[in-house]
Amino acid sequence: MVQVRRRTLLASGGGAFVAKGYGQSLPKGRWTNILYLHSHDSGRSLEPYDSAVSTPEIASLAREGVTFRQAFSAAPVCSPSRAALLTGQSPHRSGMIGLAHRGFRLNDPRQLLFRDLQKFGYQAVLTGMQHVAADPDTLGYERNLAYRDESGKWRAEASVVAPIAERFLDSRPKQPFFLDVGFFETHREYPDPTPADLERVRSVPRPLPDTPEIRHDFAAFGASARQLDVGVGRVLQALSRNGYDRNTLVIFVTDHGIAFPGMKCNLTDDGIGTALIMRGPGLAVGHQSDVMVSQVDVFPTVYDYLGIPRPSWLVGQSFLPVLRGSQAEIRDAVYAEMTYHASYEPMRAVRTQRWKYIRRFGSRRQPVLPNCDDSPSKSVWVGAGWPDHHLPEEALYDLTFDPAETGNLCHDPQYGDVLREMRKRLRRWMQETQDPLLKGPVAAPVGAVVNPPDGQSPSEPTVPA
């Protein structure tokens, strides 16, 4: 019999349950719930990471838990990044190499974190967006409370999602739960910024010039982030007033960089840098960690925290000691990938504490504009000649002296040994994870839709795979 141990003993009530498939009884009042809060296209452009954006509820959560300043997405694309976190695998291993609503699919939804937790008596509840399947009802949630409007469209604005999550928590569920609360914010389109939003913008995102159009665009992002923050606060308040804050592991995460040029869909840190904040019984309080972690590390960490044996498909490293206050590194490199967003644009990257190596595959060397969301900021770049830029096949950056990743060192003989080592690291990872890109171009699944790479906008006509 599998031994399930629980590290946290406080609870607000409940009964005894049997862990499905294992026959292990969970003693009354001795479980740990999981609250999974995630936002859309937010990167690290949130307080406490970015003071230009006001999100006091998220900042308050950080003061009560552990804030990771060096957390990275497995992919700077919505569905692949979320799938990586929830399966503990790289996107090309889980099968999610593109967008779920465009026809890309997981190889096996049973490998999702909340599906495996069901074996241990957890109830999986969805209250907002999930973005790892076109139809969330195919994923195996016991309860799908997400809202669908009269036209059949799933709605996940914070003003819709937060009240649904509140009602679930106010019902005082007696079974241990995995509560999935996904917010549409801060995806485009943004609301109009207020004068206060405009006043807060002292600088614009790092890859972009400081122009009036871009300042206004980033202020509008801040307005969307405020809506996200209100939703997060409402859910956390409901957790607290029902006593579940004493026995719940809270995970707040963003999927990848924000939807501005040079960020989302790019493998620089501006594209793969994410927010990650965790709070729970037995974890450090007010701890800021500079330990480098990947989204694929969350699944094994959660299982180590709960004392549950890890499934065989996980590839990440548990960072549980970091959650308890350690600053010891758990890995020497993180890896990221880009295959499909609106268009095909195959890239892979490896990052250490000092070095970043990015490899573009295939023959295209011009920007793939459909992979950048339409925006005033994009218009600034396009108007300045962005479509004619040449992109290198390989790029090597020294993150100590060049954190903005602007000076490619690939052709500097002084860094030849570093370049060869980073190439080896990336190829070894691709081989170990059976990356299909090693065999040539990766086809989209039958029925998926993609944009031609020579287009301008993701909203232009697509072609079926």
PDB file of N, CA, C and O in Angstrom, residues 47-48 55-67 229 232-233 236-237 277 279 285-286:
ATOM      1  N   GLU A  47       3.360  44.098  -9.315  1.00  0.00           N
ATOM      2  CA  GLU A  47       3.896  44.309  -7.983  1.00  0.00           C
ATOM      3  C   GLU A  47       3.832  42.974  -7.236  1.00  0.00           C
ATOM      4  O   GLU A  47       2.800  42.298  -7.309  1.00  0.00           O
ATOM      5  N   PRO A  48       4.905  42.488  -6.597  1.00  0.00           N
ATOM      6  CA  PRO A  48       6.087  43.208  -6.146  1.00  0.00           C
ATOM      7  C   PRO A  48       7.275  43.203  -7.111  1.00  0.00           C
ATOM      8  O   PRO A  48       8.343  43.695  -6.747  1.00  0.00           O
ATOM      9  N   THR A  55      -0.408  46.243  -7.951  1.00  0.00           N
ATOM     10  CA  THR A  55      -1.198  45.046  -7.630  1.00  0.00           C
ATOM     11  C   THR A  55      -0.989  44.729  -6.145  1.00  0.00           C
ATOM     12  O   THR A  55      -0.260  43.810  -5.783  1.00  0.00           O
ATOM     13  N   PRO A  56      -1.605  45.502  -5.251  1.00  0.00           N
ATOM     14  CA  PRO A  56      -1.332  45.363  -3.821  1.00  0.00           C
ATOM     15  C   PRO A  56      -1.745  44.021  -3.233  1.00  0.00           C
ATOM     16  O   PRO A  56      -1.124  43.558  -2.277  1.00  0.00           O
ATOM     17  N   GLU A  57      -2.785  43.384  -3.766  1.00  0.00           N
ATOM     18  CA  GLU A  57      -3.200  42.088  -3.221  1.00  0.00           C
ATOM     19  C   GLU A  57      -2.152  41.024  -3.527  1.00  0.00           C
ATOM     20  O   GLU A  57      -1.833  40.184  -2.676  1.00  0.00           O
ATOM     21  N   ILE A  58      -1.606  41.047  -4.740  1.00  0.00           N
ATOM     22  CA  ILE A  58      -0.552  40.096  -5.092  1.00  0.00           C
ATOM     23  C   ILE A  58       0.696  40.387  -4.273  1.00  0.00           C
ATOM     24  O   ILE A  58       1.376  39.469  -3.792  1.00  0.00           O
ATOM     25  N   ALA A  59       1.004  41.661  -4.084  1.00  0.00           N
ATOM     26  CA  ALA A  59       2.156  42.030  -3.262  1.00  0.00           C
ATOM     27  C   ALA A  59       1.973  41.571  -1.823  1.00  0.00           C
ATOM     28  O   ALA A  59       2.933  41.139  -1.164  1.00  0.00           O
ATOM     29  N   SER A  60       0.745  41.647  -1.306  1.00  0.00           N
ATOM     30  CA  SER A  60       0.467  41.178   0.054  1.00  0.00           C
ATOM     31  C   SER A  60       0.676  39.675   0.166  1.00  0.00           C
ATOM     32  O   SER A  60       1.228  39.185   1.154  1.00  0.00           O
ATOM     33  N   LEU A  61       0.238  38.934  -0.868  1.00  0.00           N
ATOM     34  CA  LEU A  61       0.472  37.484  -0.880  1.00  0.00           C
ATOM     35  C   LEU A  61       1.964  37.193  -0.822  1.00  0.00           C
ATOM     36  O   LEU A  61       2.405  36.281  -0.104  1.00  0.00           O
ATOM     37  N   ALA A  62       2.753  37.972  -1.555  1.00  0.00           N
ATOM     38  CA  ALA A  62       4.203  37.763  -1.551  1.00  0.00           C
ATOM     39  C   ALA A  62       4.791  37.975  -0.156  1.00  0.00           C
ATOM     40  O   ALA A  62       5.696  37.242   0.259  1.00  0.00           O
ATOM     41  N   ARG A  63       4.282  38.960   0.569  1.00  0.00           N
ATOM     42  CA  ARG A  63       4.799  39.215   1.923  1.00  0.00           C
ATOM     43  C   ARG A  63       4.478  38.074   2.873  1.00  0.00           C
ATOM     44  O   ARG A  63       5.143  37.906   3.895  1.00  0.00           O
ATOM     45  N   GLU A  64       3.468  37.284   2.549  1.00  0.00           N
ATOM     46  CA  GLU A  64       3.055  36.183   3.424  1.00  0.00           C
ATOM     47  C   GLU A  64       3.661  34.845   3.019  1.00  0.00           C
ATOM     48  O   GLU A  64       3.448  33.843   3.697  1.00  0.00           O
ATOM     49  N   GLY A  65       4.385  34.813   1.902  1.00  0.00           N
ATOM     50  CA  GLY A  65       4.904  33.545   1.418  1.00  0.00           C
ATOM     51  C   GLY A  65       6.294  33.685   0.831  1.00  0.00           C
ATOM     52  O   GLY A  65       7.118  34.472   1.302  1.00  0.00           O
ATOM     53  N   VAL A  66       6.537  32.907  -0.226  1.00  0.00           N
ATOM     54  CA  VAL A  66       7.847  32.868  -0.878  1.00  0.00           C
ATOM     55  C   VAL A  66       7.694  33.424  -2.288  1.00  0.00           C
ATOM     56  O   VAL A  66       6.849  32.974  -3.058  1.00  0.00           O
ATOM     57  N   THR A  67       8.513  34.409  -2.619  1.00  0.00           N
ATOM     58  CA  THR A  67       8.515  35.029  -3.940  1.00  0.00           C
ATOM     59  C   THR A  67       9.756  34.586  -4.700  1.00  0.00           C
ATOM     60  O   THR A  67      10.884  34.752  -4.215  1.00  0.00           O
ATOM     61  N   ASP A 229      -5.782  42.012 -10.003  1.00  0.00           N
ATOM     62  CA  ASP A 229      -5.447  42.083  -8.583  1.00  0.00           C
ATOM     63  C   ASP A 229      -6.701  42.064  -7.713  1.00  0.00           C
ATOM     64  O   ASP A 229      -6.727  41.411  -6.667  1.00  0.00           O
ATOM     65  N   VAL A 232      -7.858  38.466  -7.597  1.00  0.00           N
ATOM     66  CA  VAL A 232      -7.008  37.667  -6.711  1.00  0.00           C
ATOM     67  C   VAL A 232      -7.343  37.964  -5.261  1.00  0.00           C
ATOM     68  O   VAL A 232      -7.476  37.047  -4.424  1.00  0.00           O
ATOM     69  N   GLY A 233      -7.501  39.239  -4.928  1.00  0.00           N
ATOM     70  CA  GLY A 233      -7.820  39.609  -3.545  1.00  0.00           C
ATOM     71  C   GLY A 233      -9.132  39.019  -3.077  1.00  0.00           C
ATOM     72  O   GLY A 233      -9.237  38.549  -1.933  1.00  0.00           O
ATOM     73  N   LEU A 236      -8.650  35.289  -2.316  1.00  0.00           N
ATOM     74  CA  LEU A 236      -7.874  35.077  -1.092  1.00  0.00           C
ATOM     75  C   LEU A 236      -8.670  35.449   0.154  1.00  0.00           C
ATOM     76  O   LEU A 236      -8.550  34.796   1.206  1.00  0.00           O
ATOM     77  N   GLN A 237      -9.490  36.484   0.056  1.00  0.00           N
ATOM     78  CA  GLN A 237     -10.342  36.845   1.192  1.00  0.00           C
ATOM     79  C   GLN A 237     -11.370  35.760   1.481  1.00  0.00           C
ATOM     80  O   GLN A 237     -11.657  35.453   2.651  1.00  0.00           O
ATOM     81  N   ILE A 277       4.692  32.907  -6.820  1.00  0.00           N
ATOM     82  CA  ILE A 277       4.568  33.173  -5.390  1.00  0.00           C
ATOM     83  C   ILE A 277       3.822  31.993  -4.774  1.00  0.00           C
ATOM     84  O   ILE A 277       2.783  31.565  -5.296  1.00  0.00           O
ATOM     85  N   ARG A 279       2.449  30.244  -0.951  1.00  0.00           N
ATOM     86  CA  ARG A 279       2.196  30.434   0.472  1.00  0.00           C
ATOM     87  C   ARG A 279       1.490  29.201   1.008  1.00  0.00           C
ATOM     88  O   ARG A 279       0.596  28.653   0.356  1.00  0.00           O
ATOM     89  N   VAL A 285       7.996  32.700   5.392  1.00  0.00           N
ATOM     90  CA  VAL A 285       7.127  33.873   5.289  1.00  0.00           C
ATOM     91  C   VAL A 285       7.973  35.080   4.888  1.00  0.00           C
ATOM     92  O   VAL A 285       9.019  35.350   5.498  1.00  0.00           O
ATOM     93  N   GLY A 286       7.526  35.787   3.854  1.00  0.00           N
ATOM     94  CA  GLY A 286       8.234  36.971   3.417  1.00  0.00           C
ATOM     95  C   GLY A 286       9.603  36.683   2.832  1.00  0.00           C
ATOM     96  O   GLY A 286      10.485  37.540   2.849  1.00  0.00           O
TER      97      GLY A 286
END
